[in-house]
Amino acid sequence: MIVTSALIIWKALMCITGSESPVVVVLSESMEPGFKRGDILFLHMSKEPIRAGEIVVFNVDGREIPIVHRVIKVHERQDTGEVDVLTKGDNNPGDDRLLYAQGQHWLQRQHIMGRAVGFLPYVGWVTIIMTEKPIIKYILIGALGLLVITSKD
Amino acid sequence: MHSFGYRLNVLLTFAVTILALMCAMASLSDNLNTPSPSAEIQIMNINWFQKQPQGNDEVSLTMNISADLQSLFTWNTKQVFIFVAAEYETPKNSLNQVSLWDAIIPAKEHAKFWIHTSNKYRFVDQGNNLRGKEFNLTLHWHVMPKTGKMFANKIVMTGYSLPEEYR
């Protein structure tokens, strides 16, 4: 019952927010005290232009894990409307140029997966525990499997 | 039908649903709040104004920032993130936003403040368009809740300009 309703909610969120992964878990402390490790962020991607102050989720070429930081600089071209964006974690002393790919000074629209619009505390810890201690994942799946086999319905 | 496992399942689903509902209601209650913030920024001094070796203009300035943001806080507010950005237009770029300073306000008591500071982040242009440039200073705030939807808005203050010559 929990599993199917979770799946329905996940798919519905994907449709509503128009994004491939509408929910991310905060993994680092670079946005404290606002976002702590284990919080969940709800993402939304609209066609609105990217502006300073927005919290965006982006991928850097060569890194798999997306990063959630705040936009601190925006330069938008007159003719094409393309933007150069610089980000920084609230809790980091310096901006994100060190995190970008070699020679990259700015982010463009295609690097950005979505904006954070809402958040829930603590709920993401389940995912963090399952990723960092895979044994728990196997135990959970094993227990769920047992439940399915032994239930009388 | 009445096994322990089934009852546990139902109980957990119910508990999680109620929790989700409470979080949603907490977030919705934020919409009842009508904030009325105010702010004022004065540029006290242009410390220096140079063209960097790569060809980009850079400015260092000292500002007096005073604001009253107490009306932004509700019982569901964890913190308010504020920043001051310079906004201007150049021939190449229709919009440039450069964040000069930011701060985190953890509680309502700290939301009415006055600060004298130089820019925390470098005010660098893409190019050398800043001489005599008129720009706006905007104070943005981002209300981060204990749970739910985040709100952001800003106050735009116009009428600032940079010197005609480097110094």
Short mmCIF file of C-alpha atoms in Angstrom, two decimals:
data_model
loop_
_atom_site.label_atom_id
_atom_site.label_comp_id
_atom_site.label_asym_id
_atom_site.label_seq_id
_atom_site.Cartn_x
_atom_site.Cartn_y
_atom_site.Cartn_z
CA MET A 1 0.00 0.00 0.00
CA ILE A 2 2.78 2.42 0.96
CA VAL A 3 4.90 1.42 -2.01
CA THR A 4 2.20 1.88 -4.64
CA SER A 5 1.03 5.22 -3.23
CA ALA A 6 4.65 6.42 -3.07
CA LEU A 7 5.07 5.47 -6.72
CA ILE A 8 1.87 7.30 -7.69
CA ILE A 9 2.99 10.44 -5.83
CA TRP A 10 6.43 10.30 -7.47
CA LYS A 11 4.97 10.03 -10.99
CA ALA A 12 2.43 12.78 -10.28
CA LEU A 13 5.22 15.07 -9.05
CA MET A 14 7.15 14.37 -12.25
CA CYS A 15 4.16 15.50 -14.32
CA ILE A 16 3.32 18.55 -12.18
CA THR A 17 6.81 19.96 -11.89
CA GLY A 18 7.79 19.16 -15.47
CA SER A 19 11.18 17.95 -14.35
CA GLU A 20 12.96 14.64 -14.67
CA SER A 21 13.84 14.35 -11.03
CA PRO A 22 11.45 16.55 -9.11
CA VAL A 23 12.89 15.77 -5.69
CA VAL A 24 16.52 15.81 -4.57
CA VAL A 25 18.13 15.02 -1.24
CA VAL A 26 20.60 17.51 0.24
CA LEU A 27 23.93 15.72 0.61
CA SER A 28 26.39 18.35 1.79
CA GLU A 29 26.51 21.14 4.36
CA SER A 30 27.25 23.90 1.89
CA MET A 31 23.81 25.48 2.26
CA GLU A 32 23.53 25.42 6.05
CA PRO A 33 21.79 26.52 8.13
CA GLY A 34 19.03 26.72 5.54
CA PHE A 35 19.33 23.20 4.14
CA LYS A 36 20.87 20.43 6.16
CA ARG A 37 22.03 17.01 5.07
CA GLY A 38 19.00 14.76 4.76
CA ASP A 39 16.49 17.45 3.76
CA ILE A 40 14.44 17.02 0.61
CA LEU A 41 14.06 19.79 -1.96
CA PHE A 42 11.15 20.07 -4.38
CA LEU A 43 12.24 21.24 -7.81
CA HIS A 44 10.43 23.10 -10.53
CA MET A 45 11.74 24.17 -13.91
CA SER A 46 9.91 26.91 -15.78
CA LYS A 47 10.82 28.92 -18.86
CA GLU A 48 11.25 32.04 -16.70
CA PRO A 49 14.74 33.48 -16.94
CA ILE A 50 17.26 32.65 -14.23
CA ARG A 51 17.70 35.48 -11.75
CA ALA A 52 20.04 36.21 -8.85
CA GLY A 53 18.94 34.75 -5.53
CA GLU A 54 17.27 31.66 -6.92
CA ILE A 55 18.40 28.33 -5.55
CA VAL A 56 19.20 26.11 -8.51
CA VAL A 57 20.18 22.50 -8.99
CA PHE A 58 22.84 21.96 -11.60
CA ASN A 59 25.10 19.31 -13.05
CA VAL A 60 28.76 19.91 -13.80
CA ASP A 61 30.23 17.99 -16.76
CA GLY A 62 32.08 15.04 -15.36
CA ARG A 63 30.36 15.00 -11.97
CA GLU A 64 27.38 12.72 -11.41
CA ILE A 65 25.96 14.27 -8.29
CA PRO A 66 23.90 17.42 -8.85
CA ILE A 67 24.72 20.48 -6.74
CA VAL A 68 22.17 22.75 -5.07
CA HIS A 69 23.43 26.31 -4.63
CA ARG A 70 22.27 29.90 -4.92
CA VAL A 71 22.77 32.12 -7.99
CA ILE A 72 24.85 35.19 -7.10
CA LYS A 73 25.66 36.62 -10.53
CA VAL A 74 23.68 36.77 -13.78
CA HIS A 75 24.76 38.20 -17.14
CA GLU A 76 22.07 37.93 -19.81
CA ARG A 77 22.85 38.62 -23.48
CA GLN A 78 20.88 41.32 -25.31
CA ASP A 79 20.35 39.44 -28.54
CA THR A 80 20.01 35.77 -27.64
CA GLY A 81 18.76 35.94 -24.07
CA GLU A 82 21.36 33.34 -23.10
CA VAL A 83 22.74 33.69 -19.60
CA ASP A 84 26.04 33.28 -17.80
CA VAL A 85 25.39 32.33 -14.20
CA LEU A 86 27.67 32.08 -11.17
CA THR A 87 26.59 30.14 -8.08
CA LYS A 88 27.72 29.85 -4.47
CA GLY A 89 26.74 27.78 -1.49
CA ASP A 90 25.44 29.95 1.36
CA ASN A 91 27.81 28.30 3.81
CA ASN A 92 30.86 28.29 1.52
CA PRO A 93 33.45 31.09 1.77
CA GLY A 94 33.94 31.33 -2.00
CA ASP A 95 31.95 30.94 -5.18
CA ASP A 96 31.59 27.71 -7.17
CA ARG A 97 34.23 28.33 -9.86
CA LEU A 98 36.36 25.68 -8.15
CA LEU A 99 33.56 23.15 -8.68
CA TYR A 100 32.97 23.90 -12.34
CA ALA A 101 34.78 21.97 -15.07
CA GLN A 102 38.35 22.91 -15.98
CA GLY A 103 38.33 26.31 -17.68
CA GLN A 104 34.62 26.87 -17.09
CA HIS A 105 33.82 30.22 -15.46
CA TRP A 106 30.04 30.30 -15.83
CA LEU A 107 27.04 28.03 -15.91
CA GLN A 108 24.56 28.14 -18.78
CA ARG A 109 20.89 27.26 -18.92
CA GLN A 110 21.56 23.73 -20.12
CA HIS A 111 23.49 22.89 -16.96
CA ILE A 112 20.56 23.80 -14.72
CA MET A 113 18.02 21.09 -13.90
CA GLY A 114 15.57 23.06 -11.83
CA ARG A 115 14.89 25.60 -9.12
CA ALA A 116 14.23 24.65 -5.50
CA VAL A 117 10.77 25.89 -4.56
CA GLY A 118 9.95 24.03 -1.36
CA PHE A 119 11.47 21.74 1.15
CA LEU A 120 10.85 19.09 3.78
CA PRO A 121 13.31 18.47 6.62
CA TYR A 122 14.82 15.10 7.56
CA VAL A 123 12.83 12.95 5.11
CA GLY A 124 15.83 12.37 2.86
CA TRP A 125 17.85 10.55 5.51
CA VAL A 126 16.33 7.27 4.34
CA THR A 127 18.01 7.71 0.94
CA ILE A 128 21.34 8.75 2.46
CA ILE A 129 21.44 5.75 4.78
CA MET A 130 20.54 3.39 1.95
CA THR A 131 23.28 4.81 -0.27
CA GLU A 132 26.03 4.91 2.33
CA LYS A 133 25.24 1.59 4.00
CA PRO A 134 23.90 -0.65 1.23
CA ILE A 135 23.33 -3.47 3.73
CA ILE A 136 20.28 -1.64 5.04
CA LYS A 137 18.90 -1.47 1.50
CA TYR A 138 19.25 -5.25 1.11
CA ILE A 139 17.68 -5.92 4.50
CA LEU A 140 14.73 -3.65 3.64
CA ILE A 141 14.18 -5.27 0.27
CA GLY A 142 14.51 -8.70 1.85
CA ALA A 143 11.95 -7.84 4.51
CA LEU A 144 9.54 -6.39 1.94
CA GLY A 145 9.97 -9.54 -0.16
CA LEU A 146 9.20 -11.71 2.86
CA LEU A 147 6.09 -9.66 3.59
CA VAL A 148 4.83 -10.12 0.05
CA ILE A 149 5.41 -13.88 0.13
CA THR A 150 3.88 -14.50 3.53
CA SER A 151 0.82 -12.25 3.28
CA LYS A 152 -2.43 -14.02 2.87
CA ASP A 153 -4.13 -11.48 0.59
CA MET B 1 -7.02 -9.19 7.46
CA HIS B 2 -6.32 -8.43 11.08
CA SER B 3 -2.74 -9.65 11.22
CA PHE B 4 -0.11 -7.63 13.03
CA GLY B 5 1.71 -6.86 9.79
CA TYR B 6 -1.39 -5.50 8.10
CA ARG B 7 -2.32 -3.31 11.06
CA LEU B 8 1.23 -1.95 11.24
CA ASN B 9 1.10 -1.15 7.53
CA VAL B 10 -2.18 0.75 7.85
CA LEU B 11 -0.99 2.61 10.94
CA LEU B 12 2.23 3.73 9.31
CA THR B 13 0.48 4.88 6.14
CA PHE B 14 -2.01 6.86 8.19
CA ALA B 15 0.71 8.43 10.34
CA VAL B 16 2.75 9.47 7.30
CA THR B 17 -0.32 10.91 5.59
CA ILE B 18 -1.23 12.99 8.64
CA LEU B 19 2.35 14.23 8.91
CA ALA B 20 2.36 15.26 5.26
CA LEU B 21 -0.95 17.07 5.77
CA MET B 22 0.40 18.95 8.79
CA CYS B 23 3.47 20.05 6.84
CA ALA B 24 1.25 21.25 3.99
CA MET B 25 -0.99 23.20 6.39
CA ALA B 26 2.03 24.78 8.07
CA SER B 27 3.24 25.90 4.66
CA LEU B 28 -0.20 27.21 3.64
CA SER B 29 -0.40 29.29 6.80
CA ASP B 30 2.52 31.31 5.47
CA ASN B 31 0.20 32.73 2.81
CA LEU B 32 -1.82 34.49 5.50
CA ASN B 33 1.14 36.70 6.32
CA THR B 34 1.30 40.06 4.51
CA PRO B 35 4.82 41.38 4.87
CA SER B 36 5.73 45.07 4.77
CA PRO B 37 9.52 45.29 4.70
CA SER B 38 11.53 48.45 4.20
CA ALA B 39 15.14 49.15 3.35
CA GLU B 40 17.58 51.92 2.52
CA ILE B 41 21.05 51.75 1.02
CA GLN B 42 23.56 54.58 0.79
CA ILE B 43 26.87 54.37 -1.02
CA MET B 44 29.31 56.02 1.35
CA ASN B 45 32.44 55.77 -0.78
CA ILE B 46 33.86 54.41 -4.01
CA ASN B 47 37.09 52.87 -2.72
CA TRP B 48 38.64 52.16 -6.11
CA PHE B 49 37.60 51.67 -9.72
CA GLN B 50 40.01 49.89 -12.06
CA LYS B 51 40.25 47.94 -15.27
CA GLN B 52 41.64 44.48 -14.57
CA PRO B 53 44.39 42.88 -16.68
CA GLN B 54 41.83 40.66 -18.50
CA GLY B 55 39.92 43.77 -19.56
CA ASN B 56 37.01 43.69 -17.12
CA ASP B 57 36.05 46.70 -15.01
CA GLU B 58 36.01 46.24 -11.26
CA VAL B 59 34.66 48.48 -8.49
CA SER B 60 35.08 48.39 -4.73
CA LEU B 61 32.56 50.38 -2.73
CA THR B 62 31.44 50.90 0.85
CA MET B 63 27.72 50.93 1.68
CA ASN B 64 25.43 51.73 4.56
CA ILE B 65 22.57 49.24 4.55
CA SER B 66 19.61 49.61 6.89
CA ALA B 67 16.46 47.51 6.79
CA ASP B 68 13.42 46.40 8.75
CA LEU B 69 12.42 42.90 7.69
CA GLN B 70 10.62 41.81 10.84
CA SER B 71 7.25 41.46 9.10
CA LEU B 72 8.63 38.62 6.94
CA PHE B 73 8.91 36.20 9.85
CA THR B 74 6.11 33.75 10.71
CA TRP B 75 6.05 30.82 13.14
CA ASN B 76 7.02 28.60 10.19
CA THR B 77 10.12 30.62 9.27
CA LYS B 78 13.52 29.06 9.82
CA GLN B 79 15.65 31.89 8.45
CA VAL B 80 15.62 34.72 5.93
CA PHE B 81 18.50 34.95 3.45
CA ILE B 82 19.08 38.48 2.17
CA PHE B 83 21.45 39.89 -0.39
CA VAL B 84 22.14 43.21 -2.09
CA ALA B 85 22.69 43.10 -5.85
CA ALA B 86 23.71 45.74 -8.34
CA GLU B 87 21.61 45.59 -11.52
CA TYR B 88 22.52 47.39 -14.73
CA GLU B 89 22.43 47.13 -18.51
CA THR B 90 25.32 47.17 -20.98
CA PRO B 91 25.44 47.14 -24.80
CA LYS B 92 26.30 43.42 -24.77
CA ASN B 93 24.07 42.29 -21.89
CA SER B 94 20.40 43.20 -21.41
CA LEU B 95 20.68 42.43 -17.71
CA ASN B 96 23.57 42.09 -15.31
CA GLN B 97 22.97 41.15 -11.69
CA VAL B 98 25.98 41.09 -9.41
CA SER B 99 25.55 40.16 -5.76
CA LEU B 100 27.59 42.49 -3.56
CA TRP B 101 26.73 41.35 -0.05
CA ASP B 102 24.57 38.79 1.68
CA ALA B 103 23.58 37.71 5.17
CA ILE B 104 21.46 35.18 6.98
CA ILE B 105 18.89 36.45 9.48
CA PRO B 106 18.15 33.58 11.86
CA ALA B 107 15.40 35.21 13.92
CA LYS B 108 12.94 38.10 14.02
CA GLU B 109 14.99 40.00 16.62
CA HIS B 110 17.88 40.33 14.15
CA ALA B 111 15.68 41.46 11.26
CA LYS B 112 15.88 45.16 12.01
CA PHE B 113 19.46 46.19 11.43
CA TRP B 114 22.02 48.69 10.17
CA ILE B 115 25.39 47.75 8.72
CA HIS B 116 28.36 49.62 7.31
CA THR B 117 30.30 47.36 4.97
CA SER B 118 32.35 47.13 1.80
CA ASN B 119 31.21 44.72 -0.88
CA LYS B 120 31.68 41.11 0.13
CA TYR B 121 31.78 39.84 -3.45
CA ARG B 122 33.70 41.39 -6.29
CA PHE B 123 31.75 43.80 -8.48
CA VAL B 124 33.20 42.78 -11.86
CA ASP B 125 31.68 43.52 -15.26
CA GLN B 126 31.84 41.35 -18.38
CA GLY B 127 33.79 43.98 -20.27
CA ASN B 128 34.66 47.57 -19.49
CA ASN B 129 31.28 49.30 -19.51
CA LEU B 130 31.13 50.63 -15.97
CA ARG B 131 32.43 54.18 -16.34
CA GLY B 132 29.59 56.61 -15.60
CA LYS B 133 27.21 53.64 -15.43
CA GLU B 134 23.82 54.14 -13.75
CA PHE B 135 22.65 51.16 -11.76
CA ASN B 136 19.97 49.98 -9.35
CA LEU B 137 20.63 48.43 -5.98
CA THR B 138 18.15 45.75 -5.05
CA LEU B 139 17.68 44.16 -1.66
CA HIS B 140 16.42 40.59 -2.18
CA TRP B 141 15.08 38.33 0.53
CA HIS B 142 14.42 34.63 0.48
CA VAL B 143 12.22 33.28 3.27
CA MET B 144 13.21 29.69 4.06
CA PRO B 145 10.50 27.89 6.04
CA LYS B 146 10.75 25.14 8.59
CA THR B 147 8.73 23.14 6.10
CA GLY B 148 7.11 23.84 2.73
CA LYS B 149 7.17 26.56 0.12
CA MET B 150 9.90 29.22 -0.01
CA PHE B 151 9.03 32.85 -0.76
CA ALA B 152 11.27 35.43 -2.36
CA ASN B 153 10.87 39.09 -3.25
CA LYS B 154 12.88 42.28 -3.51
CA ILE B 155 12.97 46.07 -3.12
CA VAL B 156 14.49 48.00 -6.03
CA MET B 157 16.30 51.24 -5.26
CA THR B 158 17.23 53.36 -8.26
CA GLY B 159 19.43 56.32 -8.90
CA TYR B 160 22.96 55.13 -8.18
CA SER B 161 25.83 55.75 -10.56
CA LEU B 162 29.53 55.08 -10.91
CA PRO B 163 32.21 57.72 -11.55
CA GLU B 164 33.08 58.74 -15.12
CA GLU B 165 36.79 58.01 -14.67
CA TYR B 166 38.84 55.22 -13.13
CA ARG B 167 40.37 55.99 -9.75
#
